[in-house]
Each structure stands twice: as C-alpha cells, then as structure tokens.
C-alpha cells in the first residue's frame, strides 16, 4: 500500500502539534540545539592567551510512527541555542552554555551539545561533546569529553553523540545521528582544533586560536560539517595576526542536513581576539573565541533546534 504525504508542520519554537484528520503514518524528525563556544583569554603581551573551545552539535532523532499511537495533540519542545562564552578582559574567558534538548511529546527525543570551554593562560581544554539520542554531550573542560550516549569514548557514536575532542587535538571520530564534538586547545597555543562532523546531527564548533608568550598568534580551527565522514568542512577558520579575523559562521541546514559548526576566531597580538562563528541552524555548535591582547574574543552561539512532522494517508 502506498502512502501520500499530505501535511507538513515545521516548528522552530516550542508549541503544539495537532494531528491532521486522516493521518495514518507520521514521520517525526527532531533536532536538538548546539552548544555555545567558549570565550578567549584576554591578557597583556608576553603572557599566554588561549582561545575558547568549540560547542558540541545537537543530535537528531528520526522516527516513523503509526498515527493511531499519537495523541490528538503533542507538545513540541524546541531546544534552545547554546549561548556564547564572553572573552575575558585581562582575565580568562567564560564558558558557553549547553544546547537545549528537543522533544515530540513523550515519543521522540534528541539531546543538545555540550558547551565550549573558556580560554585561560596555559591549560588545555576539550570542546563540548556532541549530543546523543539518549543523553546530552559532556561540557567542555580540562578533561576529555564524551558525546551523549550511546557513544564510544571520545569518538563518534553509531546513533549516539560525536565525541568531544581530547584536549589539544581535533574532535573525536564523526557522529552519525549524534552531533559532532567541539574542537579543543593545547597548553601551548597552537591552531585551534577542528570541530567534529556528523552524518545527520549538527556539526561541532571549532576552537579559537591563541597567542603565545612570544607574542605569536595562531589560527582558529574549522567547524564541523553536516553530511560527511571526516571532521572540519564547516565554518572557516579565523586568522591569527595583529589584525585577526573572525571564525566563519556554519552554514544552515536543509530538509536533509542539520547545521554546520562555527569556525574558531583567530588569536590577536595587538588588540581583542576575534569572535567565533555562529553554529548553523538547526543544531550546529558555536566556534570558540580567539585569545587577545587585553580582551579575548567572544565565542559563537550554537544553532537552535527544530522539529519537522510529515503526515501521510
């Protein structure tokens, strides 16, 4: 028996889904919010100024349900975008905030990406873990981070969260339905780690570049992609310099793909570090801000979640 699509409802804010008359089968596509990128360290010349790390991408859950098993209405909860971490003024930056969880009633859930960690003086930090289909990703910090369950350590999960990266390296293995992990930083400022990619979930944000004690600026990383088996490929990297550049925004998704991760801002030797790129809507993680002279760059916000319901008769 062939079914015909006759009703499509797309939600970008929380609300209520009403089951259309005559529906037999409903396909529910739920995407969670991406985590915000961390802010970079601001400090004087001859000090170490680390960039912030990238936020994890939101996960994506896709279910085919019999309409008879659904209520006449179902509550729609859209996961919010993870907020930015601010750059420090002669101080460490601040952490971003985690992406929100999305849900379709009590039937379908997707979990948000963890936040990107702050930039400090000389401490390596991991990016936020990508959200999974069973749990949110870990928040970025001084230890390695996992993606949301089910996951495989710091690597990408088969249907779970893409792993947040081991501190000082690029994000873990790409996710499938889970979001990509955020890129991290090394103790001696190097190029910011690239964001993790995901086949279906949001791409992870990249880490920001920093400035060494010898006053050498480094570039940010490249944000994670939204339809690939390798990391990077999303928002462009910010350039570290005396006049640094911002990380590129992650591209928005479409009916097939979630949003890309934002690129990391460049470290700056003469002025404020550059900002991280925005995570693409829906579900991309924000890029980390670059370390700067006196003032660090702000991280980029994550992409909000989204829910799409397709009804067939």
Short mmCIF file of C-alpha atoms in Angstrom, two decimals:
data_model
loop_
_atom_site.label_atom_id
_atom_site.label_comp_id
_atom_site.label_asym_id
_atom_site.label_seq_id
_atom_site.Cartn_x
_atom_site.Cartn_y
_atom_site.Cartn_z
CA UNK A 1 0.00 0.00 0.00
CA UNK A 2 1.41 3.39 -0.98
CA UNK A 3 1.07 6.39 1.31
CA UNK A 4 0.82 10.00 0.15
CA UNK A 5 2.29 12.97 2.04
CA UNK A 6 -0.48 15.48 2.72
CA UNK A 7 0.61 17.57 5.72
CA UNK A 8 3.97 19.03 6.81
CA UNK A 9 4.47 21.01 10.02
CA UNK A 10 7.83 22.61 10.85
CA UNK A 11 8.48 24.00 14.33
CA UNK A 12 11.29 26.44 15.13
CA UNK A 13 9.85 27.37 18.53
CA UNK A 14 8.08 25.35 21.21
CA UNK A 15 4.35 24.85 20.74
CA UNK A 16 1.74 22.19 19.98
CA UNK A 17 1.38 19.76 17.07
CA UNK A 18 -2.19 18.90 16.05
CA UNK A 19 -2.72 15.57 14.30
CA UNK A 20 -4.29 16.17 10.90
CA UNK A 21 -7.52 14.33 10.09
CA UNK A 22 -6.93 11.18 8.07
CA UNK A 23 -3.29 10.67 9.06
CA UNK A 24 -2.15 7.04 9.02
CA UNK A 25 1.65 7.32 9.40
CA UNK A 26 3.74 10.22 10.72
CA UNK A 27 7.47 10.75 10.30
CA UNK A 28 8.91 12.82 13.14
CA UNK A 29 12.32 14.50 12.72
CA UNK A 30 13.71 16.03 15.95
CA UNK A 31 16.92 18.09 16.17
CA UNK A 32 18.42 19.45 19.40
CA UNK A 33 20.30 22.72 19.97
CA UNK A 34 24.05 23.14 19.58
CA UNK A 35 26.31 24.28 22.40
CA UNK A 36 27.80 27.78 22.53
CA UNK A 37 31.53 28.36 22.04
CA UNK A 38 33.78 29.44 24.89
CA UNK A 39 35.30 32.93 25.19
CA UNK A 40 39.02 33.55 24.72
CA UNK A 41 41.53 34.75 27.31
CA UNK A 42 42.48 38.43 27.34
CA UNK A 43 45.87 39.42 28.72
CA UNK A 44 48.99 41.52 28.36
CA UNK A 45 51.73 40.98 25.78
CA UNK A 46 54.26 38.28 26.78
CA UNK A 47 51.51 36.28 28.52
CA UNK A 48 49.81 33.15 27.19
CA UNK A 49 46.30 33.86 25.88
CA UNK A 50 44.33 30.74 24.99
CA UNK A 51 41.28 30.64 22.76
CA UNK A 52 37.98 29.16 23.86
CA UNK A 53 36.89 25.72 22.69
CA UNK A 54 34.00 24.78 20.40
CA UNK A 55 30.48 23.78 21.40
CA UNK A 56 29.14 20.33 20.55
CA UNK A 57 26.48 19.84 17.88
CA UNK A 58 22.93 18.81 18.71
CA UNK A 59 21.75 15.27 17.99
CA UNK A 60 18.98 14.21 15.64
CA UNK A 61 16.29 11.55 16.11
CA UNK A 62 14.08 10.31 13.27
CA UNK A 63 11.08 8.03 13.89
CA UNK A 64 8.27 6.55 11.80
CA UNK A 65 5.14 6.28 13.96
CA UNK A 66 1.61 4.99 13.49
CA UNK A 67 -0.72 7.96 13.77
CA UNK A 68 -3.12 5.94 15.93
CA UNK A 69 -0.40 5.80 18.62
CA UNK A 70 -0.19 9.61 18.78
CA UNK A 71 -2.44 11.95 20.70
CA UNK A 72 -4.77 14.42 19.05
CA UNK A 73 -2.09 16.92 20.04
CA UNK A 74 1.52 16.51 21.12
CA UNK A 75 3.71 19.01 22.99
CA UNK A 76 6.60 20.37 20.93
CA UNK A 77 9.75 21.37 22.83
CA UNK A 78 12.50 23.05 20.81
CA UNK A 79 15.99 23.00 22.28
CA UNK A 80 17.43 26.48 22.60
CA UNK A 81 20.70 27.67 21.10
CA UNK A 82 23.66 27.48 23.45
CA UNK A 83 24.69 31.00 24.44
CA UNK A 84 28.14 32.47 23.87
CA UNK A 85 31.02 32.48 26.29
CA UNK A 86 32.38 36.00 26.62
CA UNK A 87 36.00 36.97 26.13
CA UNK A 88 37.92 37.96 29.24
CA UNK A 89 39.24 41.47 29.93
CA UNK A 90 42.72 40.93 31.43
CA UNK A 91 41.21 37.64 32.58
CA UNK A 92 40.07 34.22 31.48
CA UNK A 93 37.06 33.98 29.19
CA UNK A 94 33.84 32.30 30.26
CA UNK A 95 32.26 29.03 29.26
CA UNK A 96 29.47 28.93 26.72
CA UNK A 97 26.17 27.29 27.64
CA UNK A 98 24.89 23.90 26.52
CA UNK A 99 22.38 23.43 23.72
CA UNK A 100 18.84 22.56 24.74
CA UNK A 101 17.08 19.23 24.30
CA UNK A 102 14.21 18.86 21.80
CA UNK A 103 11.24 16.50 22.11
CA UNK A 104 7.99 15.49 20.41
CA UNK A 105 5.64 14.70 23.29
CA UNK A 106 6.91 11.65 25.15
CA UNK A 107 7.63 9.83 21.88
CA UNK A 108 10.83 11.21 20.32
CA UNK A 109 13.83 12.89 21.98
CA UNK A 110 17.09 14.47 20.85
CA UNK A 111 19.74 15.84 23.21
CA UNK A 112 21.81 19.01 23.00
CA UNK A 113 25.52 19.57 22.55
CA UNK A 114 27.78 20.43 25.48
CA UNK A 115 29.21 23.91 25.87
CA UNK A 116 32.65 25.04 24.75
CA UNK A 117 35.20 25.72 27.49
CA UNK A 118 36.84 29.03 28.38
CA UNK A 119 40.27 30.18 27.27
CA UNK A 120 42.84 30.62 30.06
CA UNK A 121 46.57 31.13 30.50
CA UNK A 122 48.10 27.74 29.80
CA UNK A 123 45.57 24.95 30.36
CA UNK A 124 44.46 22.67 27.54
CA UNK A 125 40.72 22.29 27.30
CA UNK A 126 38.42 19.94 25.43
CA UNK A 127 35.47 21.03 23.33
CA UNK A 128 31.89 20.17 24.21
CA UNK A 129 30.67 16.68 23.42
CA UNK A 130 28.08 16.21 20.70
CA UNK A 131 24.55 15.42 21.83
CA UNK A 132 23.35 11.83 21.59
CA UNK A 133 20.00 10.15 21.09
CA UNK A 134 19.97 9.04 24.75
CA UNK A 135 21.85 11.79 26.61
CA UNK A 136 23.38 15.24 26.23
CA UNK A 137 27.05 15.68 25.38
CA UNK A 138 29.59 16.43 28.10
CA UNK A 139 30.52 20.06 28.66
CA UNK A 140 33.97 21.26 27.61
CA UNK A 141 36.63 21.47 30.30
CA UNK A 142 40.09 20.33 31.38
CA UNK A 143 39.41 16.63 30.82
CA UNK A 144 38.44 14.77 27.67
CA UNK A 145 34.74 14.81 26.91
CA UNK A 146 32.35 12.17 25.63
CA UNK A 147 29.43 12.56 23.31
CA UNK A 148 25.96 11.76 24.62
CA UNK A 149 25.05 8.07 24.98
CA UNK A 150 25.34 5.75 23.25
CA UNK A 151 28.92 6.69 22.47
CA UNK A 152 32.35 5.15 22.06
CA UNK A 153 34.53 7.12 24.46
CA UNK A 154 35.74 10.28 22.82
CA UNK A 155 34.85 9.02 19.35
CA UNK A 156 31.68 9.34 17.35
CA UNK A 157 28.71 7.20 18.31
CA UNK A 158 26.75 4.96 15.96
CA UNK A 159 23.47 6.70 16.60
CA UNK A 160 24.97 8.45 19.64
CA UNK A 161 26.85 11.68 20.18
CA UNK A 162 30.03 12.52 18.35
CA UNK A 163 32.78 12.71 20.96
CA UNK A 164 34.08 15.96 22.29
CA UNK A 165 37.77 16.08 21.50
CA UNK A 166 40.67 15.02 23.63
CA UNK A 167 42.29 18.25 24.85
CA UNK A 168 44.89 19.51 22.41
CA UNK A 169 43.61 17.64 19.37
CA UNK A 170 40.83 17.81 16.82
CA UNK A 171 37.42 16.46 17.74
CA UNK A 172 36.84 12.71 18.05
CA UNK A 173 35.51 10.48 15.31
CA UNK A 174 32.47 11.85 13.44
CA UNK A 175 28.98 11.09 14.71
CA UNK A 176 26.09 9.52 12.84
CA UNK A 177 22.81 10.70 14.34
CA UNK A 178 24.65 12.32 17.24
CA UNK A 179 26.17 15.78 16.96
CA UNK A 180 29.84 16.36 16.22
CA UNK A 181 32.16 17.19 19.10
CA UNK A 182 33.69 20.64 19.56
CA UNK A 183 37.35 21.28 18.83
CA UNK A 184 39.80 21.87 21.69
CA UNK A 185 43.03 23.66 22.55
CA UNK A 186 46.55 22.69 23.59
CA UNK A 187 48.51 24.05 26.58
CA UNK A 188 50.92 25.91 24.30
CA UNK A 189 48.63 27.83 21.95
CA UNK A 190 48.59 26.18 18.57
CA UNK A 191 46.00 26.17 15.82
CA UNK A 192 42.56 25.63 17.34
CA UNK A 193 41.18 22.12 16.95
CA UNK A 194 38.69 21.47 14.15
CA UNK A 195 35.07 20.74 15.02
CA UNK A 196 33.72 17.22 14.64
CA UNK A 197 31.33 16.41 11.81
CA UNK A 198 28.14 14.36 11.82
CA UNK A 199 26.25 12.47 9.16
CA UNK A 200 22.82 13.66 10.34
CA UNK A 201 23.27 15.73 13.51
CA UNK A 202 24.74 19.20 13.93
CA UNK A 203 28.42 19.85 13.30
CA UNK A 204 30.64 20.77 16.25
CA UNK A 205 32.21 24.19 16.61
CA UNK A 206 35.97 24.71 16.27
CA UNK A 207 38.33 26.08 18.91
CA UNK A 208 39.72 29.60 18.78
CA UNK A 209 43.37 30.39 18.20
CA UNK A 210 45.59 31.88 20.88
CA UNK A 211 48.72 33.94 21.46
CA UNK A 212 51.99 32.53 22.82
CA UNK A 213 54.23 34.14 25.42
CA UNK A 214 56.49 35.11 22.49
CA UNK A 215 53.52 37.08 21.10
CA UNK A 216 52.91 34.77 18.13
CA UNK A 217 49.25 34.47 17.14
CA UNK A 218 47.66 31.23 15.95
CA UNK A 219 44.64 30.49 13.77
CA UNK A 220 41.32 29.10 14.87
CA UNK A 221 40.07 25.74 13.65
CA UNK A 222 37.47 24.82 11.01
CA UNK A 223 33.93 24.00 12.14
CA UNK A 224 32.44 20.54 11.68
CA UNK A 225 30.38 19.64 8.63
CA UNK A 226 26.82 18.30 8.50
CA UNK A 227 26.99 15.46 5.97
CA UNK A 228 30.43 13.89 5.90
CA UNK A 229 32.63 11.17 7.34
CA UNK A 230 35.55 13.43 8.25
CA UNK A 231 35.96 16.38 10.61
CA UNK A 232 36.19 20.02 9.51
CA UNK A 233 34.44 21.28 6.37
CA UNK A 234 32.14 23.76 8.18
CA UNK A 235 32.63 27.38 9.24
CA UNK A 236 36.00 28.76 8.13
CA UNK A 237 38.94 29.30 10.45
CA UNK A 238 39.73 32.77 11.75
CA UNK A 239 43.27 34.00 11.06
CA UNK A 240 45.62 34.78 13.94
CA UNK A 241 47.52 38.06 13.43
CA UNK A 242 47.99 41.63 14.66
CA UNK A 243 44.63 42.19 12.94
CA UNK A 244 42.95 38.81 13.39
CA UNK A 245 39.77 37.66 11.66
CA UNK A 246 36.61 36.07 12.96
CA UNK A 247 35.64 32.44 12.56
CA UNK A 248 33.15 31.83 9.76
CA UNK A 249 29.53 31.03 10.54
CA UNK A 250 28.40 27.47 9.97
CA UNK A 251 26.03 27.04 7.04
CA UNK A 252 22.36 26.44 7.82
CA UNK A 253 20.91 23.01 7.23
CA UNK A 254 18.03 21.97 4.99
CA UNK A 255 15.41 19.22 4.99
CA UNK A 256 18.20 16.63 4.83
CA UNK A 257 21.08 18.16 6.78
CA UNK A 258 21.49 19.80 10.17
CA UNK A 259 23.57 22.97 10.62
CA UNK A 260 27.37 23.14 10.39
CA UNK A 261 29.65 24.12 13.25
CA UNK A 262 31.12 27.61 13.51
CA UNK A 263 34.81 28.29 12.92
CA UNK A 264 37.17 29.37 15.67
CA UNK A 265 38.24 33.03 15.96
CA UNK A 266 41.87 33.98 15.43
CA UNK A 267 44.25 34.99 18.20
CA UNK A 268 45.34 38.64 18.15
CA UNK A 269 48.70 40.11 19.19
CA UNK A 270 47.71 43.81 19.23
CA UNK A 271 44.03 44.03 20.14
CA UNK A 272 40.96 41.99 21.05
CA UNK A 273 40.78 38.37 19.93
CA UNK A 274 38.32 37.65 17.16
CA UNK A 275 34.91 36.09 17.72
CA UNK A 276 33.98 32.51 16.97
CA UNK A 277 31.49 31.72 14.23
CA UNK A 278 27.82 31.01 14.82
CA UNK A 279 26.63 27.42 14.72
CA UNK A 280 24.36 26.80 11.73
CA UNK A 281 20.63 26.32 12.30
CA UNK A 282 19.50 23.78 13.31
CA UNK A 283 21.85 22.18 15.81
CA UNK A 284 25.34 23.44 14.89
CA UNK A 285 27.86 24.14 17.66
CA UNK A 286 29.36 27.61 18.08
CA UNK A 287 33.06 28.30 17.50
CA UNK A 288 35.41 29.39 20.28
CA UNK A 289 36.66 32.97 20.54
CA UNK A 290 40.32 33.79 19.99
CA UNK A 291 42.75 34.84 22.69
CA UNK A 292 43.60 38.53 22.55
CA UNK A 293 45.68 41.37 23.89
CA UNK A 294 43.82 42.78 26.90
CA UNK A 295 40.48 41.36 25.67
CA UNK A 296 39.60 37.92 24.38
CA UNK A 297 37.08 37.21 21.63
CA UNK A 298 33.55 36.02 22.35
CA UNK A 299 32.55 32.51 21.36
CA UNK A 300 29.81 31.97 18.79
CA UNK A 301 26.27 30.88 19.71
CA UNK A 302 25.00 27.42 18.88
CA UNK A 303 22.16 26.81 16.43
CA UNK A 304 18.68 26.31 17.86
CA UNK A 305 16.82 23.04 17.47
CA UNK A 306 13.96 22.22 15.11
CA UNK A 307 11.16 19.64 14.71
CA UNK A 308 9.51 18.55 11.46
CA UNK A 309 6.44 16.31 11.30
CA UNK A 310 5.36 14.75 7.99
CA UNK A 311 1.92 13.09 7.89
CA UNK A 312 0.82 10.50 5.31
CA UNK A 313 -2.53 8.95 4.43
#
